[in-house]
Amino acid sequence: MPRIGSFALPYLWVFEFAAPVIEILGIVTIVLALALGVLSRAFFLQFLLFGYAFATVISIGAVLQEEVTYKRYNDWQDVVRLVSYCFLEHFPYRQMHMFWRLRGIWQYLRGDTAWEPLKRKGLQSASVP
């Protein structure tokens, strides 16, 4: 009897690997259709607003369901902060994440699979005399 990993890992390899490529192709197709006049501007704006609103409502619902179920946050301001982040999740963070994933795929296909050292940024400790 196969284990769940024999289904989950190929799914992750195929679909999660292909997702940013499919997403960028979709964006390019929509922009080209809009530029060539195949897609009406009114429909494009309605589709964009509906998609953003739908995704934001789902994210807000997930945050509120988690809070009602587990009550992990002692202060209501933390929940308000999380809900406010739901409005920024789909624009511009999603596009930045897609760019990072595409860059990672490109590096992998070029054979660049080595981990690079991170350049630390932050507070420098003051030297004690």
Coordinates of C-alpha atoms in Angstrom, one line a residue:
M1 CA 0.0 0.0 0.0
P2 CA 1.6 3.3 -1.1
R3 CA 2.2 6.0 1.4
I4 CA 0.9 9.5 1.1
G5 CA 4.4 10.8 0.4
S6 CA 4.5 8.9 -2.9
F7 CA 1.6 11.1 -4.1
A8 CA 2.5 14.3 -2.3
L9 CA 6.1 14.7 -3.4
P10 CA 5.5 14.3 -7.1
Y11 CA 2.6 16.8 -6.8
L12 CA 5.0 19.3 -5.2
W13 CA 7.6 18.7 -7.8
V14 CA 5.3 19.1 -10.8
F15 CA 2.7 21.6 -9.7
E16 CA 4.6 23.8 -7.3
F17 CA 7.6 23.9 -9.8
A18 CA 5.3 24.8 -12.7
A19 CA 3.0 27.3 -10.8
P20 CA 5.1 30.4 -11.2
V21 CA 5.7 29.7 -14.9
I22 CA 2.0 29.2 -15.5
E23 CA 1.2 32.3 -13.5
I24 CA 3.6 34.5 -15.5
L25 CA 2.3 33.1 -18.8
G26 CA -1.3 33.9 -17.6
I27 CA -0.3 37.5 -16.7
V28 CA 1.5 37.9 -20.1
T29 CA -1.6 36.5 -21.9
I30 CA -4.0 38.8 -20.2
V31 CA -1.8 41.9 -20.8
L32 CA -1.4 41.0 -24.5
A33 CA -5.2 40.4 -24.8
L34 CA -5.8 43.7 -23.2
A35 CA -3.2 45.5 -25.4
L36 CA -4.6 43.9 -28.6
G37 CA -8.2 44.8 -27.7
V38 CA -9.3 41.2 -27.4
L39 CA -10.2 41.8 -23.7
S40 CA -12.4 44.7 -22.8
R41 CA -11.0 47.1 -20.2
A42 CA -14.3 47.0 -18.2
F43 CA -14.2 43.2 -17.9
F44 CA -10.5 43.3 -17.1
L45 CA -11.0 45.8 -14.2
Q46 CA -14.0 43.8 -12.9
F47 CA -12.1 40.6 -13.1
L48 CA -9.1 42.1 -11.4
L49 CA -11.2 43.6 -8.6
F50 CA -13.2 40.5 -8.1
G51 CA -10.1 38.3 -7.9
Y52 CA -8.4 40.6 -5.4
A53 CA -11.5 40.9 -3.3
F54 CA -12.2 37.1 -3.3
A55 CA -8.6 36.2 -2.4
T56 CA -8.5 38.9 0.4
V57 CA -11.8 37.6 1.9
I58 CA -10.5 34.1 1.9
S59 CA -7.3 35.2 3.7
I60 CA -9.3 37.3 6.2
G61 CA -11.6 34.3 6.8
A62 CA -8.6 32.1 7.5
V63 CA -7.1 34.5 10.0
L64 CA -10.4 34.9 11.8
Q65 CA -11.1 31.2 11.8
E66 CA -7.7 30.5 13.3
E67 CA -8.3 33.1 16.0
V68 CA -11.7 31.8 16.9
T69 CA -10.4 28.2 17.0
Y70 CA -7.1 28.6 18.8
K71 CA -7.1 32.1 20.4
R72 CA -3.4 32.4 20.1
Y73 CA -3.2 36.2 20.4
N74 CA -3.7 37.9 23.7
D75 CA -4.1 41.4 22.2
W76 CA -6.8 42.2 19.6
Q77 CA -4.4 44.6 17.9
D78 CA -2.4 41.5 16.7
V79 CA -5.4 40.2 15.0
V80 CA -6.1 43.6 13.4
R81 CA -2.5 43.7 12.2
L82 CA -2.9 40.2 10.6
V83 CA -6.1 41.2 8.9
S84 CA -4.6 44.3 7.6
Y85 CA -1.7 42.2 6.1
C86 CA -4.4 40.2 4.2
F87 CA -4.9 43.3 2.0
L88 CA -1.2 43.4 1.0
E89 CA -0.8 39.6 0.5
H90 CA -2.1 39.5 -3.0
F91 CA -0.4 42.7 -4.2
P92 CA 2.6 43.3 -4.3
Y93 CA 3.8 40.3 -2.2
R94 CA 2.4 37.6 -4.5
Q95 CA 4.2 39.1 -7.5
M96 CA 7.5 39.4 -5.6
H97 CA 7.2 35.8 -4.5
M98 CA 6.5 34.7 -8.1
F99 CA 9.6 36.6 -9.2
W100 CA 11.8 34.9 -6.5
R101 CA 10.5 31.5 -7.5
L102 CA 11.1 32.2 -11.2
R103 CA 14.6 33.3 -10.4
G104 CA 15.2 30.1 -8.3
I105 CA 13.9 28.0 -11.2
W106 CA 16.2 29.8 -13.6
Q107 CA 19.2 29.3 -11.4
Y108 CA 18.4 25.6 -11.0
L109 CA 18.1 25.1 -14.7
R110 CA 21.4 26.8 -15.2
G111 CA 23.0 24.3 -12.8
D112 CA 23.5 26.8 -10.0
T113 CA 22.4 24.7 -7.0
A114 CA 24.9 25.9 -4.4
W115 CA 23.8 27.8 -1.3
E116 CA 25.3 31.2 -1.2
P117 CA 26.3 32.9 2.0
L118 CA 23.8 35.5 3.2
K119 CA 25.0 39.0 3.7
R120 CA 23.8 40.0 7.1
K121 CA 22.1 43.4 7.5
G122 CA 21.1 44.8 10.7
L123 CA 22.3 46.4 13.9
Q124 CA 26.0 46.4 14.4
S125 CA 27.1 45.7 18.0
A126 CA 28.9 48.6 19.5
S127 CA 32.5 47.8 20.4
V128 CA 33.1 48.1 24.1
P129 CA 36.3 50.0 24.9

